[in-house]
Tab-separated table of C-alpha atoms and ligand atoms in Angstrom:
chain	number	residue	atom	x	y	z
A	1	MET	CA	96.310	102.128	75.380
A	2	GLN	CA	96.609	106.007	74.054
A	3	LYS	CA	100.048	106.570	72.608
A	4	GLN	CA	100.431	109.844	73.919
A	5	ASN	CA	103.170	110.027	76.618
A	6	ARG	CA	104.372	106.707	75.682
A	7	LEU	CA	105.394	106.464	79.242
A	8	ILE	CA	103.802	103.213	81.293
A	9	LEU	CA	104.214	103.652	84.936
A	10	ALA	CA	105.673	100.400	86.582
A	11	LEU	CA	103.637	100.398	90.249
A	12	ASP	CA	105.725	98.541	92.230
A	13	VAL	CA	104.788	99.947	95.451
A	14	THR	CA	103.341	97.558	98.341
A	15	SER	CA	100.437	99.359	99.434
A	16	ARG	CA	97.131	100.289	98.102
A	17	GLU	CA	97.693	103.853	99.647
A	18	ASP	CA	101.153	104.305	97.626
A	19	ALA	CA	99.794	103.000	94.666
A	20	LEU	CA	96.497	105.390	94.495
A	21	ARG	CA	98.605	108.209	95.391
A	22	VAL	CA	101.501	107.642	92.970
A	23	ALA	CA	98.902	106.461	90.151
A	24	GLU	CA	96.979	109.951	90.649
A	25	ALA	CA	100.092	112.024	90.345
A	26	ALA	CA	101.313	110.920	87.511
A	27	ARG	CA	98.012	110.039	85.926
A	28	GLU	CA	97.686	113.041	83.127
A	29	HIS	CA	101.609	111.862	82.061
A	30	ILE	CA	101.588	108.232	81.688
A	31	ASP	CA	99.182	105.960	79.353
A	32	ALA	CA	99.494	102.975	81.259
A	33	ILE	CA	100.069	101.523	84.736
A	34	LYS	CA	101.764	98.596	84.913
A	35	ILE	CA	101.162	95.943	88.148
A	36	ASN	CA	102.799	93.594	88.936
A	37	TRP	CA	103.751	90.985	91.902
A	38	PRO	CA	104.863	93.678	94.476
A	39	LEU	CA	101.146	95.618	94.848
A	40	ILE	CA	99.445	92.386	93.777
A	41	LEU	CA	100.517	90.497	96.751
A	42	ALA	CA	100.600	93.160	99.008
A	43	ALA	CA	97.091	94.658	98.025
A	44	GLY	CA	95.151	91.600	96.242
A	45	PRO	CA	94.543	91.693	92.865
A	46	GLU	CA	91.238	93.621	92.779
A	47	MET	CA	94.149	96.296	92.479
A	48	ILE	CA	93.842	95.419	88.744
A	49	ARG	CA	90.196	96.438	88.838
A	50	GLU	CA	90.609	99.669	90.458
A	51	MET	CA	93.658	100.848	88.623
A	52	SER	CA	92.243	100.201	85.626
A	53	SER	CA	89.476	102.858	86.665
A	54	VAL	CA	92.504	105.637	86.261
A	55	LYS	CA	94.379	104.070	83.269
A	56	ASP	CA	95.152	101.161	81.389
A	57	VAL	CA	96.604	98.424	83.327
A	58	ILE	CA	99.041	95.702	82.055
A	59	CYS	CA	99.147	92.918	84.181
A	60	ASP	CA	103.050	91.603	84.534
A	61	LEU	CA	103.115	88.459	85.590
A	62	LYS	CA	105.607	87.144	83.479
A	63	ILE	CA	103.473	84.337	83.110
A	64	ALA	CA	106.108	81.094	82.213
A	65	ASP	CA	103.927	77.873	82.691
A	66	ILE	CA	102.014	75.039	80.646
A	67	PRO	CA	99.821	76.430	78.095
A	68	ASN	CA	96.432	75.550	80.303
A	69	THR	CA	98.257	77.279	83.464
A	70	ASN	CA	98.781	80.232	81.434
A	71	ARG	CA	95.568	80.679	80.050
A	72	LEU	CA	93.890	80.539	83.766
A	73	ILE	CA	95.990	82.984	84.409
A	74	VAL	CA	95.227	85.242	81.437
A	75	GLU	CA	91.732	84.729	82.094
A	76	GLN	CA	91.879	85.895	86.102
A	77	ALA	CA	94.016	89.019	84.624
A	78	MET	CA	91.746	89.990	82.079
A	79	ALA	CA	88.742	89.382	84.263
A	80	ARG	CA	89.557	92.068	86.454
A	81	GLY	CA	90.135	94.816	83.602
A	82	ALA	CA	93.546	94.246	82.187
A	83	SER	CA	93.678	95.286	78.902
A	84	ALA	CA	97.097	93.498	78.441
A	85	VAL	CA	99.280	90.524	79.873
A	86	ILE	CA	103.059	89.969	80.296
A	87	CYS	CA	103.926	86.954	79.792
A	88	HIS	CA	107.659	84.748	78.885
A	89	GLY	CA	108.497	82.840	75.698
A	90	PHE	CA	110.878	80.521	76.928
A	91	PRO	CA	108.110	78.137	78.518
A	92	GLY	CA	107.675	77.516	74.393
A	93	GLU	CA	105.667	78.766	71.101
A	94	ASP	CA	102.288	76.835	73.077
A	95	SER	CA	102.063	78.317	76.036
A	96	VAL	CA	102.858	81.738	74.464
A	97	LYS	CA	99.436	80.953	71.833
A	98	ALA	CA	97.647	79.902	75.131
A	99	CYS	CA	98.290	83.676	76.660
A	100	VAL	CA	97.401	85.426	73.199
A	101	GLU	CA	94.299	83.439	72.521
A	102	ALA	CA	93.036	83.929	76.281
A	103	ALA	CA	94.306	88.141	76.139
A	104	LYS	CA	92.854	88.561	72.163
A	105	GLY	CA	96.374	88.974	70.905
A	106	GLN	CA	97.374	91.676	74.086
A	107	VAL	CA	99.997	89.940	74.860
A	108	PHE	CA	103.560	91.524	75.478
A	109	VAL	CA	106.244	88.862	74.980
A	110	VAL	CA	109.786	89.348	77.494
A	111	SER	CA	112.728	89.194	75.144
A	112	GLU	CA	116.066	90.521	76.220
A	113	MET	CA	115.988	91.518	79.829
A	114	SER	CA	117.068	95.095	80.765
A	115	HIS	CA	119.432	93.983	84.491
A	116	PRO	CA	122.430	92.696	84.405
A	117	GLY	CA	121.315	89.059	84.429
A	118	GLY	CA	119.423	89.487	81.817
A	119	LYS	CA	122.404	88.960	79.140
A	120	GLN	CA	123.611	85.380	80.694
A	121	PHE	CA	120.372	84.087	79.123
A	122	THR	CA	118.062	85.847	77.642
A	123	ALA	CA	119.940	87.694	75.215
A	124	PRO	CA	121.882	84.988	73.729
A	125	VAL	CA	117.968	83.862	72.542
A	126	ALA	CA	116.450	87.412	72.768
A	127	ASP	CA	115.817	87.321	68.377
A	128	ARG	CA	114.094	83.773	68.815
A	129	LEU	CA	112.015	85.136	71.746
A	130	ALA	CA	110.893	88.168	69.770
A	131	ALA	CA	110.184	85.711	66.462
A	132	LEU	CA	108.124	83.795	68.482
A	133	ALA	CA	106.177	87.047	69.454
A	134	LYS	CA	105.709	87.958	66.088
A	135	SER	CA	104.523	83.969	64.424
A	136	VAL	CA	102.251	83.876	67.429
A	137	GLY	CA	100.233	87.251	66.701
A	138	ALA	CA	101.405	89.084	70.006
A	139	ARG	CA	100.863	92.947	70.320
A	140	GLY	CA	104.906	93.500	71.218
A	141	ILE	CA	108.071	92.565	72.978
A	142	VAL	CA	109.504	93.535	76.435
A	143	ALA	CA	113.699	94.887	75.545
A	144	PRO	CA	115.520	96.662	77.631
A	145	ALA	CA	116.420	100.411	77.687
A	146	THR	CA	119.782	99.741	79.309
A	147	ARG	CA	121.063	98.098	75.842
A	148	PRO	CA	118.921	100.366	72.829
A	149	GLY	CA	121.263	99.132	70.408
A	150	ARG	CA	119.513	95.935	71.339
A	151	ILE	CA	116.100	97.944	71.072
A	152	ALA	CA	116.983	98.746	67.074
A	153	GLU	CA	117.876	94.994	66.520
A	154	LEU	CA	114.835	93.370	67.544
A	155	ARG	CA	113.164	95.970	65.745
A	156	LYS	CA	114.774	94.533	62.641
A	157	THR	CA	112.742	90.845	63.669
A	158	ILE	CA	109.363	92.391	64.713
A	159	GLY	CA	109.132	95.197	62.196
A	160	PRO	CA	105.978	97.016	63.528
A	161	MET	CA	105.048	95.258	66.558
A	162	GLU	CA	105.263	97.338	69.751
A	163	ILE	CA	107.994	97.679	71.905
A	164	ILE	CA	107.661	98.653	75.681
A	165	SER	CA	111.217	99.072	77.286
A	166	PRO	CA	111.568	99.157	80.886
A	167	GLY	CA	115.027	100.747	82.562
A	168	VAL	CA	114.819	104.147	82.550
A	169	GLY	CA	116.489	105.509	85.500
A	170	ALA	CA	117.356	103.537	88.510
A	171	GLN	CA	118.718	100.833	86.065
A	172	GLY	CA	120.868	103.084	84.210
A	173	GLY	CA	119.322	103.744	81.205
A	174	LYS	CA	117.898	106.969	79.541
A	175	ALA	CA	114.256	107.494	77.988
A	176	SER	CA	115.143	109.449	74.930
A	177	ASP	CA	117.917	106.951	74.213
A	178	ALA	CA	115.496	104.373	73.970
A	179	ILE	CA	112.863	106.036	72.160
A	180	ALA	CA	115.787	107.061	69.785
A	181	ALA	CA	116.426	103.219	69.150
A	182	GLY	CA	112.714	102.509	68.488
A	183	ALA	CA	110.902	102.234	71.944
A	184	ASP	CA	107.239	103.003	71.329
A	185	TYR	CA	106.715	103.073	75.337
A	186	ILE	CA	109.451	102.991	77.962
A	187	ILE	CA	108.528	101.507	81.189
A	188	VAL	CA	109.287	103.649	84.436
A	189	GLY	CA	109.360	102.711	88.382
A	190	ARG	CA	111.157	103.723	91.106
A	191	ALA	CA	112.488	106.809	89.051
A	192	ILE	CA	108.644	107.678	89.484
A	193	TYR	CA	107.123	106.069	92.956
A	194	GLU	CA	110.154	107.025	95.053
A	195	ALA	CA	110.896	110.905	93.858
A	196	SER	CA	109.629	113.242	96.488
A	197	ASP	CA	107.240	114.738	93.735
A	198	PRO	CA	105.868	111.348	91.423
A	199	GLY	CA	103.863	114.007	88.869
A	200	GLU	CA	106.782	116.040	88.404
A	201	SER	CA	109.441	113.057	87.482
A	202	ALA	CA	106.701	111.502	85.139
A	203	LYS	CA	106.311	114.650	84.098
A	204	ALA	CA	109.983	115.348	83.025
A	205	LEU	CA	110.171	111.876	81.443
A	206	ALA	CA	107.237	111.892	79.314
A	207	ASP	CA	108.923	115.769	78.455
A	208	GLU	CA	111.807	114.039	77.726
A	209	VAL	CA	110.285	111.062	75.226
A	210	ARG	CA	108.546	114.066	73.323
A	211	ALA	CA	112.186	115.933	72.858
A	212	ALA	CA	113.882	112.956	71.274
A	213	LEU	CA	110.857	112.422	69.073
A	214	GLN	CA	111.373	115.812	67.898
A	215	ALA	CA	114.743	115.766	67.184
A	216	GLY	CA	114.351	111.945	65.290
A	217	ARG	CA	111.976	113.919	63.264
A	218	ALA	CA	114.378	117.084	62.546
B	301	O7M	O1	112.233	101.427	86.641
B	301	O7M	P1	112.682	100.438	87.907
B	301	O7M	O2	113.431	99.595	87.336
B	301	O7M	O3	111.767	100.606	88.974
B	301	O7M	O4	111.640	98.904	86.784
B	301	O7M	C1	111.180	98.532	86.071
B	301	O7M	C2	110.237	97.657	86.012
B	301	O7M	O5	110.659	97.094	84.495
B	301	O7M	C3	110.254	96.541	86.635
B	301	O7M	O6	108.579	96.500	87.152
B	301	O7M	C4	110.142	95.185	86.682
B	301	O7M	O7	109.718	94.121	86.914
B	301	O7M	C5	110.321	95.359	84.889
B	301	O7M	N1	110.893	94.873	83.948
B	301	O7M	C6	112.400	95.368	83.687
B	301	O7M	O8	113.054	96.315	84.783
B	301	O7M	N2	113.337	94.444	82.977
B	301	O7M	C7	113.365	93.626	82.120
B	301	O7M	O9	113.679	93.022	81.513
B	301	O7M	C8	111.643	93.529	82.280
B	301	O7M	C9	110.619	94.359	82.888
B	301	O7M	C10	109.152	93.981	82.668
B	301	O7M	O10	108.576	95.390	82.518
B	301	O7M	O11	109.059	92.981	81.750
B	301	O7M	C11	107.402	92.879	81.500
């Protein structure tokens, strides 16, 4: 994944036609496409391969099982051209390790989730989940753009690992706040794929990210 626009498109649409339309429109303003269950269930797992010809694909299956099942899931995703996968940390170290081994390190571990319910169970253990991601050699963590202060705190735990951050737009977070707090990439779904002009919306977000980076350097 090239770190150019620092924008990951969450392609949670439910038809192949919409996926192609939105991905093509946003293409030049994004660094990766995140594919989750809605698209895979609607249009089939071959969407991973098809989208990987547009941009790097992060397969967001939020894998959360025993080590052997985790390994089997990751192998299937990688075999279809995924560049990285996303797993949960709560099943424990052995389960996350199985993902990291099967994906050759290309794993992002969910820490504190971005929605209101994320405060209930994930927030109290988010620092431990981030520490686990670091100790098993994952690539990065997922941290909430809806609570930028938490991005900055989790950064202290993981050091230079990557932070990818959902919650911008429809969930109320701001791209510039997430970037200023230390996110490497923002993840955006509805604010792009529900926009009347997804390309324009992606461009505006990428511009906002660039401006936040420049302000941080000034
Ligand atoms: O921009 P949205 O709100 O339409 O979409 C956000 C995407 O990020 C959507 O695909 C969610 O599944 C995902 N996400 C969250 O919204 N919150 C989280 O805490 C974690 C994720 C995520 O991507 O986890 C890997």
